[in-house]
mmCIF file of C-alpha atoms in Angstrom:
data_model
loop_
_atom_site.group_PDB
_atom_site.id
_atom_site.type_symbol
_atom_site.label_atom_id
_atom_site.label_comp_id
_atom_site.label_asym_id
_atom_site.label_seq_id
_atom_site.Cartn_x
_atom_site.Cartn_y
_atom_site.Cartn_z
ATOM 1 C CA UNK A 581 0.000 0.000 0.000
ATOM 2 C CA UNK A 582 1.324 3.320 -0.946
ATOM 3 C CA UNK A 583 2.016 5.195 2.447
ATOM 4 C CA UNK A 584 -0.626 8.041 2.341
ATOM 5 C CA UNK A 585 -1.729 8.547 5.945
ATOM 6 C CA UNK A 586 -4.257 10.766 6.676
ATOM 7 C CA UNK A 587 -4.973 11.428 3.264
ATOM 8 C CA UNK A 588 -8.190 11.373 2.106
ATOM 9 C CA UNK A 589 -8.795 9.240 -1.355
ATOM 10 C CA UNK A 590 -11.206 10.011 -3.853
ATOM 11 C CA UNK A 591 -11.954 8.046 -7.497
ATOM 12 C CA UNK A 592 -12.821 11.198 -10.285
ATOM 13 C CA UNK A 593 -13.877 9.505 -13.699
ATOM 14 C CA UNK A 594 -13.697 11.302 -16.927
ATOM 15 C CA UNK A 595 -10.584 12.768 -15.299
ATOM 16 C CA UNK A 596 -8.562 12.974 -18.837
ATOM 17 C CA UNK A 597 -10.404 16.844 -19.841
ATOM 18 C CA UNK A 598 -13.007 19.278 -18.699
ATOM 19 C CA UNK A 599 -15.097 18.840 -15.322
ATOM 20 C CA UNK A 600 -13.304 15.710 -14.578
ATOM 21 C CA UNK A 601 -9.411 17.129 -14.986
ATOM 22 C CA UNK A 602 -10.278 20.645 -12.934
ATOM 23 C CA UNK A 603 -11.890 18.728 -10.544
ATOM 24 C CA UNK A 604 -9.081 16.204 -9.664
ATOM 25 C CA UNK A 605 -6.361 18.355 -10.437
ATOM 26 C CA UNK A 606 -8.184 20.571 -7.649
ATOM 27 C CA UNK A 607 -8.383 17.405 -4.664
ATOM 28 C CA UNK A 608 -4.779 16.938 -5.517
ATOM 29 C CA UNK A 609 -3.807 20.627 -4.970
ATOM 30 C CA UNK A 610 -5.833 19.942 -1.470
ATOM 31 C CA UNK A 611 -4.008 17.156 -0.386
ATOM 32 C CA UNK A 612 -5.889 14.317 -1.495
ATOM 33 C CA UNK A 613 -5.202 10.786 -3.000
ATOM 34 C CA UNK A 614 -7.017 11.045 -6.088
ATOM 35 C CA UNK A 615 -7.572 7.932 -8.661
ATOM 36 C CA UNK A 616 -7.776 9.043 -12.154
ATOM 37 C CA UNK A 617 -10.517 7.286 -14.412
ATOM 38 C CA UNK A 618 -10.879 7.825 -17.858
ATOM 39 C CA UNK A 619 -10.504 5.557 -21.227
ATOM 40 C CA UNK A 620 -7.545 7.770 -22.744
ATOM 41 C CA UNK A 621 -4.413 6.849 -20.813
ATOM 42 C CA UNK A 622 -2.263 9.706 -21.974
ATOM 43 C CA UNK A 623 -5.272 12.330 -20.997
ATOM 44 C CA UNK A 624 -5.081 10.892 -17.313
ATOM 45 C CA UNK A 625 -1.084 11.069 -17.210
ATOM 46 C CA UNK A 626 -1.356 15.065 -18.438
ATOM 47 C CA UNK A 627 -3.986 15.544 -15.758
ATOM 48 C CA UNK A 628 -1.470 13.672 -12.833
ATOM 49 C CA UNK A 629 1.941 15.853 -14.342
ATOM 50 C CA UNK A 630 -0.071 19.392 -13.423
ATOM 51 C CA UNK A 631 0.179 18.853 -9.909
ATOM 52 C CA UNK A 632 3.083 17.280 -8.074
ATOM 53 C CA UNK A 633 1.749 14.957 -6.055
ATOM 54 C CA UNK A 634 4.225 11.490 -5.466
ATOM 55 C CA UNK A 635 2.519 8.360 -3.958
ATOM 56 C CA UNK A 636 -0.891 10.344 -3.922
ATOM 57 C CA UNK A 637 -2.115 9.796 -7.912
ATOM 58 C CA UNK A 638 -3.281 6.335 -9.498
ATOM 59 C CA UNK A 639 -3.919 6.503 -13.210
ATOM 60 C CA UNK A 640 -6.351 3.721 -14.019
ATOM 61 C CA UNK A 641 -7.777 3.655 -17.980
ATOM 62 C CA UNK A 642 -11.165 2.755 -17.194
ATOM 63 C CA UNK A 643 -14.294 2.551 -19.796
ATOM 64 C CA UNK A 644 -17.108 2.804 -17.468
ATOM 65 C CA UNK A 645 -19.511 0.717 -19.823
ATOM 66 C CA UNK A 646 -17.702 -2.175 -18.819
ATOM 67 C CA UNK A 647 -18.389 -4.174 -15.362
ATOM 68 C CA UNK A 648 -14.684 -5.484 -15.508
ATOM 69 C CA UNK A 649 -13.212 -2.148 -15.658
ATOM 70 C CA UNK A 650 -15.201 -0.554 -13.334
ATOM 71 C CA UNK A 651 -14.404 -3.591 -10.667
ATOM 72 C CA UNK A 652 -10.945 -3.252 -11.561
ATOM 73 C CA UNK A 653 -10.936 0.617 -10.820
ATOM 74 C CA UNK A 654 -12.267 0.460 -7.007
ATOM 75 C CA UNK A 655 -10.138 -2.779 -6.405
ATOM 76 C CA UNK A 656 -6.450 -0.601 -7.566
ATOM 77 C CA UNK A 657 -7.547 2.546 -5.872
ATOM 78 C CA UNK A 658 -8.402 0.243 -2.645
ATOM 79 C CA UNK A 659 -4.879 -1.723 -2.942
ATOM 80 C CA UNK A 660 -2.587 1.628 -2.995
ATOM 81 C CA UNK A 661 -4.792 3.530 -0.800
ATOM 82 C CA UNK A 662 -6.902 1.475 1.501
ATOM 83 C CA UNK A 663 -10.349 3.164 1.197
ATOM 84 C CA UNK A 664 -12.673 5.117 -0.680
ATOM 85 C CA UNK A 665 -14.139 8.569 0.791
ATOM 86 C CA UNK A 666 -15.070 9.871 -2.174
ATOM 87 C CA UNK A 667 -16.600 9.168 -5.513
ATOM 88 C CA UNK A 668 -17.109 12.158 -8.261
ATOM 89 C CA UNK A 669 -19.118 10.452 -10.860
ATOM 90 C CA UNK A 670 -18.291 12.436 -14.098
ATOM 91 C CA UNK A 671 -18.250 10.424 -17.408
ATOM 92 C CA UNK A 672 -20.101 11.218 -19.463
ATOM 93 C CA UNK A 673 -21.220 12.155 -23.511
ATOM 94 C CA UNK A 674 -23.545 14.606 -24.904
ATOM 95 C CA UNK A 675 -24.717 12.164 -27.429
ATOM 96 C CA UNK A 676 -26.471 12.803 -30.770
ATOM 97 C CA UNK A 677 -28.337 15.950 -31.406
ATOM 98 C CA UNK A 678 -31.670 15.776 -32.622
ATOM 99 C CA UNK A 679 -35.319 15.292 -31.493
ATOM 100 C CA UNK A 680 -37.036 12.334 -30.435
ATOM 101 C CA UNK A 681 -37.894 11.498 -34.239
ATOM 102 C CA UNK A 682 -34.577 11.729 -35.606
ATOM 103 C CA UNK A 683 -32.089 10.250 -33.397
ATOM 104 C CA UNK A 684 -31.101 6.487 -34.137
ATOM 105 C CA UNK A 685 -31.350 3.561 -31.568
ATOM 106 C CA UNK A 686 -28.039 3.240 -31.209
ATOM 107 C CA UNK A 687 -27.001 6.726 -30.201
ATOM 108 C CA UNK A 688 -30.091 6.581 -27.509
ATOM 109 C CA UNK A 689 -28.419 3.255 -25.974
ATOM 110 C CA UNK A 690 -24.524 4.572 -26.415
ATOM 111 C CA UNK A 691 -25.584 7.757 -24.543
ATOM 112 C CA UNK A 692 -27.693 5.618 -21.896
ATOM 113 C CA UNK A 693 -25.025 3.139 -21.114
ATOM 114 C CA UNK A 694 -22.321 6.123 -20.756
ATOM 115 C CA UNK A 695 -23.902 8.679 -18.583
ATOM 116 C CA UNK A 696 -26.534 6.272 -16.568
ATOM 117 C CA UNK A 697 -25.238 2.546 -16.225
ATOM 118 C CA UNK A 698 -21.659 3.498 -16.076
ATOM 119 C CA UNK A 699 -22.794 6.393 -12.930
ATOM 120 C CA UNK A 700 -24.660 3.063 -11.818
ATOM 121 C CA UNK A 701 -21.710 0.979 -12.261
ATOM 122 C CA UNK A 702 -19.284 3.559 -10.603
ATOM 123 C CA UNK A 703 -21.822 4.037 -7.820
ATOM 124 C CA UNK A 704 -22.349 0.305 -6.871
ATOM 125 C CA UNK A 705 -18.422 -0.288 -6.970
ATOM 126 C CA UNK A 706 -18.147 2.441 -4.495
ATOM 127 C CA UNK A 707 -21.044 1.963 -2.118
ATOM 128 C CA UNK A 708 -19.493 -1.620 -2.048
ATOM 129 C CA UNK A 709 -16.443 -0.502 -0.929
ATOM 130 C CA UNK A 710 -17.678 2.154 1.354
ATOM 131 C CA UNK A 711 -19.784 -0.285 3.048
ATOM 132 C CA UNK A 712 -17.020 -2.980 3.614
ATOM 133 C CA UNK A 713 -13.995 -0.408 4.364
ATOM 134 C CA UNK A 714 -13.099 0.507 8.513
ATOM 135 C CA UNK A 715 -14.234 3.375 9.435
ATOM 136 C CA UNK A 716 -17.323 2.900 7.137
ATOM 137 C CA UNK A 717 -18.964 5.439 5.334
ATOM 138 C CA UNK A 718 -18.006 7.437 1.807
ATOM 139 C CA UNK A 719 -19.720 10.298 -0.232
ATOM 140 C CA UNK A 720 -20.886 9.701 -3.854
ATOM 141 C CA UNK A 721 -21.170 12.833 -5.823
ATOM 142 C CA UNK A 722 -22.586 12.664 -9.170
ATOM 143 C CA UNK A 723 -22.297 15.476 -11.937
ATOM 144 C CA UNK A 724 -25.578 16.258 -13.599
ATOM 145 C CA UNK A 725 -26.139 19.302 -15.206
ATOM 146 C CA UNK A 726 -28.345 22.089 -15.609
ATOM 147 C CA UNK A 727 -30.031 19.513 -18.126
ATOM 148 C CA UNK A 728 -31.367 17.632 -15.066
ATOM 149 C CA UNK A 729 -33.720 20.474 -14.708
ATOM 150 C CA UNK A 730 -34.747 22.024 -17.959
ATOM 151 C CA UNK A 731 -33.147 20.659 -21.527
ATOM 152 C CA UNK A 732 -32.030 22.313 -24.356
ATOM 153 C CA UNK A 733 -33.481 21.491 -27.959
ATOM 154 C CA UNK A 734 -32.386 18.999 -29.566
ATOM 155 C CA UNK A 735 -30.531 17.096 -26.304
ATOM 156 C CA UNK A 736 -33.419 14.303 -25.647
ATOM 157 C CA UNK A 737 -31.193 11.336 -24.945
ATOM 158 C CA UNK A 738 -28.498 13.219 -22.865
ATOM 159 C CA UNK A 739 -31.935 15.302 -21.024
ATOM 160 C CA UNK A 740 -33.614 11.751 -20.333
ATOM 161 C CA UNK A 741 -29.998 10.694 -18.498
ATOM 162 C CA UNK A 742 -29.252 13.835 -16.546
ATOM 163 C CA UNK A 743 -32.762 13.881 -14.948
ATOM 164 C CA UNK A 744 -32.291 9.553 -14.325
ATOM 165 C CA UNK A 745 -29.446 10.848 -12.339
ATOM 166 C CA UNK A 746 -31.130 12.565 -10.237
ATOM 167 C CA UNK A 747 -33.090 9.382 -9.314
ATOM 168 C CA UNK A 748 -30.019 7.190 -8.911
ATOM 169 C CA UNK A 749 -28.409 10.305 -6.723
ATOM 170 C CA UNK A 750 -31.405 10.239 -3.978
ATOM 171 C CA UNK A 751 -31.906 6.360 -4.268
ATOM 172 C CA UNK A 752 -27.947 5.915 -3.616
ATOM 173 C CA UNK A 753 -28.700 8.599 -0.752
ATOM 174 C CA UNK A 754 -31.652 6.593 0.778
ATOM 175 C CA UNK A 755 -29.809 3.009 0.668
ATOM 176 C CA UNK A 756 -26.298 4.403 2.322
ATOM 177 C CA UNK A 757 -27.871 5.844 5.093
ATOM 178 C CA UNK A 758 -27.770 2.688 7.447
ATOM 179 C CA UNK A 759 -23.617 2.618 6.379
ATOM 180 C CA UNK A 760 -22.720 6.412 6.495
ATOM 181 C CA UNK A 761 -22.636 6.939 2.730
ATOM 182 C CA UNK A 762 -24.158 9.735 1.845
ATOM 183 C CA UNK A 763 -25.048 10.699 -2.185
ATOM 184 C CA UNK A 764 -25.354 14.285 -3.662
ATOM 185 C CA UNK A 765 -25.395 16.079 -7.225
ATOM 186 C CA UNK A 766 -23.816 18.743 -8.534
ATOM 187 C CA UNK A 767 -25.562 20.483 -11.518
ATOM 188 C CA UNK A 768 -23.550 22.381 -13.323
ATOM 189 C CA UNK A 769 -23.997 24.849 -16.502
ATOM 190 C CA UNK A 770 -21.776 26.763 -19.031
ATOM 191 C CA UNK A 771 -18.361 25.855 -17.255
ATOM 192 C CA UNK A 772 -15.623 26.704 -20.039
ATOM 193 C CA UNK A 773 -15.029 23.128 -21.298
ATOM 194 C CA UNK A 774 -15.149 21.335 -24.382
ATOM 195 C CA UNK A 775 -18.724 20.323 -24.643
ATOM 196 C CA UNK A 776 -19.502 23.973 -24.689
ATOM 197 C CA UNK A 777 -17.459 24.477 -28.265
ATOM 198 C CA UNK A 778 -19.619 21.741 -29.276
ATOM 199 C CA UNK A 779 -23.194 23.152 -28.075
ATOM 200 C CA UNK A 780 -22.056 26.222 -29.932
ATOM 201 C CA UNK A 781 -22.344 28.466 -26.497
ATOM 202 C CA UNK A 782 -19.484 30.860 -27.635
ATOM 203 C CA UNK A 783 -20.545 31.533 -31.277
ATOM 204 C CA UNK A 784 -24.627 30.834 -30.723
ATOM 205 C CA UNK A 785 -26.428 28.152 -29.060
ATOM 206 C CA UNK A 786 -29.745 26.915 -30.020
ATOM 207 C CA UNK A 787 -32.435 28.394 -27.770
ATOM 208 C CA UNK A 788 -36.093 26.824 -27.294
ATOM 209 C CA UNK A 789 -37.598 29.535 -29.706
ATOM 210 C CA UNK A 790 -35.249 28.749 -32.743
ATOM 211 C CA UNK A 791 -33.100 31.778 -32.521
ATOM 212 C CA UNK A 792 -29.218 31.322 -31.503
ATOM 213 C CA UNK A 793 -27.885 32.831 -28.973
ATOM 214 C CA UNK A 794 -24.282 33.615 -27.749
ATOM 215 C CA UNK A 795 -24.491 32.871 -23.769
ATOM 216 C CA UNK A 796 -21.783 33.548 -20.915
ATOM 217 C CA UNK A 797 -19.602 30.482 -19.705
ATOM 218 C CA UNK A 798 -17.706 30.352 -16.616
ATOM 219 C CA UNK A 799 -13.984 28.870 -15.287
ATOM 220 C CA UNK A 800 -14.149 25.253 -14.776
ATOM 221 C CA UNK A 801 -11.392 25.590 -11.445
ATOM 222 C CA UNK A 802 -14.980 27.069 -10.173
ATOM 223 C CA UNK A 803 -16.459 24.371 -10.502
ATOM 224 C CA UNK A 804 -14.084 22.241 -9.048
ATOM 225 C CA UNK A 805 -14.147 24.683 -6.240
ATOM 226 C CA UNK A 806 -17.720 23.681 -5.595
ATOM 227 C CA UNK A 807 -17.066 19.894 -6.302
ATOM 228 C CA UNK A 808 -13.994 20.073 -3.666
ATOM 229 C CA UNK A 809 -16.461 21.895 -0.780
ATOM 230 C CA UNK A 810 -19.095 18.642 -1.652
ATOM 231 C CA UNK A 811 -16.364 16.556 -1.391
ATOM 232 C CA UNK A 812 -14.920 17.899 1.954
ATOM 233 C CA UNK A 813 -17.668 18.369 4.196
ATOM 234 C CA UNK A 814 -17.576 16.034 7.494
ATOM 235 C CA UNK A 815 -19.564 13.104 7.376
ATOM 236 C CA UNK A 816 -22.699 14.870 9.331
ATOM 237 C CA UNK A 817 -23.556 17.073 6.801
ATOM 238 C CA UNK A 818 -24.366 16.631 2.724
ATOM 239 C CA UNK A 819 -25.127 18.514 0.107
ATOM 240 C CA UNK A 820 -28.275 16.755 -1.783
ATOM 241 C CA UNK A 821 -27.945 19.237 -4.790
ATOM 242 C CA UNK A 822 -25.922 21.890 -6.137
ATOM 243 C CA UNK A 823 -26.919 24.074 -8.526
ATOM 244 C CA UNK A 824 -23.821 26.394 -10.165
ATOM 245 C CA UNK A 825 -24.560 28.165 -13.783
ATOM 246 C CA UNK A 826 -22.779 31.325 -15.812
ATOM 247 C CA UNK A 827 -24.242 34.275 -14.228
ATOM 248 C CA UNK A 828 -26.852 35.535 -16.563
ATOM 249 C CA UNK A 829 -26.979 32.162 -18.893
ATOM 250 C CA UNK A 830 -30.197 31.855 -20.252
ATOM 251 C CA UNK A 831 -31.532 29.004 -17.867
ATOM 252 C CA UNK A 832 -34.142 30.393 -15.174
ATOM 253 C CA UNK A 833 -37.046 32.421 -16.405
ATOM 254 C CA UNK A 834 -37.747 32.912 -20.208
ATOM 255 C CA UNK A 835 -34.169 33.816 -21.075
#
């Protein structure tokens, strides 16, 4: 076991860009033991390199689609640092665009079996772990997006998984309870990353009425900020759900 004592270990996946990368390049910064998931190994190792961290970073290539992986995953993190306290459950794919009538089967199920059964996958590995582990008890913090509350056109099978995650999240909340794992979301909209570039939010995203419309973004190392305070809380208190948007994005109201 790598000697991290006192550290506190958390398993980010998607860590190789956006959300996922700010977000454990931020626990690292804070002292944490951070496992890096992701299917692109050299992503992962460019996240690890930005902050020096020896003995406290595991790169694990991980496609969370597949059971094998994902048990793999939990069972490294757990033999270099002994536990689990934290889960940010992050992979995930914006999927085809188009409306219910013209997107194919298979970009429904590929979009599906990313964003909701490999969160499910991630989760059960974890609450396993958390369960089993001395002192018992984790947090599970799942990324769901602004999309888990109102979609944008065109978006129906990445819409239909945000707002299953917000099922799994307060199921996974419900069943931990009796073990000290607690489950919370973090919905987050217009970070800088690179699903904004392809949304078109810099150069005119589609709004509901047809019209496109150039809307703010924010710095992702925000977001991390507010995935690091979910993260760090004692074990008394949760956050159930976090809601963190570009000031002024066209989300509440009419626009």
């Amino acid at each position: 076991m790598t000697d991290t004592a006192g550290s506190r270990v958390a398993v980010v996946t998607g860590a190789g860009s956006g959300i996922g990368r700010a977000v454990a390049r931020r626990l690292l910064a804070e002292g944490w033991s951070v496992a890096l998931a992701g299917r692109r190994e050299a992503q992962l190792r460019e996240t690890a390199a930005a902050v020096p961290a020896p003995g406290r970073v595991l790169v694990v290539p991980c496609d969370v689609t597949r059971p094998d992986d994902v048990e793999r995953l939990f069972a490294e993190t757990k033999a270099a640092f002994g536990r689990v306290d934290v889960l940010f459950n992050n992979a995930g794919t914006f999927g085809p665009a188009g409306d219910v009538g013209e997107i194919d089967l298979a970009g429904w199920e590929s979009t599906l079996a990313v964003n909701l059964t490999g969160s499910f996958l991630c989760a059960a590995a974890a609450f396993r772990v958390m369960k089993a582990q001395e002192p018992q008890g984790g947090r599970i913090i799942n990324n769901g997006s602004i999309s888990a509350h109102s979609p944008r056109p065109r978006s129906v099978a990445y819409t239909t998984t945000k707002h299953a995650i917000t099922g799994l999240t307060k199921s996974v909340e419900l069943d931990g309870r009796p073990y000290g794992i607690s489950c919370g979301q973090i919905d987050i909209g217009n970070t800088r990353t690179e699903i904004m570039t392809t949304l078109g939010v810099g150069e005119g995203a589609l709004q509901a009425d047809g019209t496109r419309r150039v809307e703010p973004t924010f710095a992702v190392e925000e977001a991390a900020k507010a995935v690091a305070f979910m993260a760090s809380l004692p074990p008394e208190a949760t956050v159930g759900n976090l809601l963190i948007t570009a000031a002024g994005m066209p989300f509440v109201g009419r626009g």
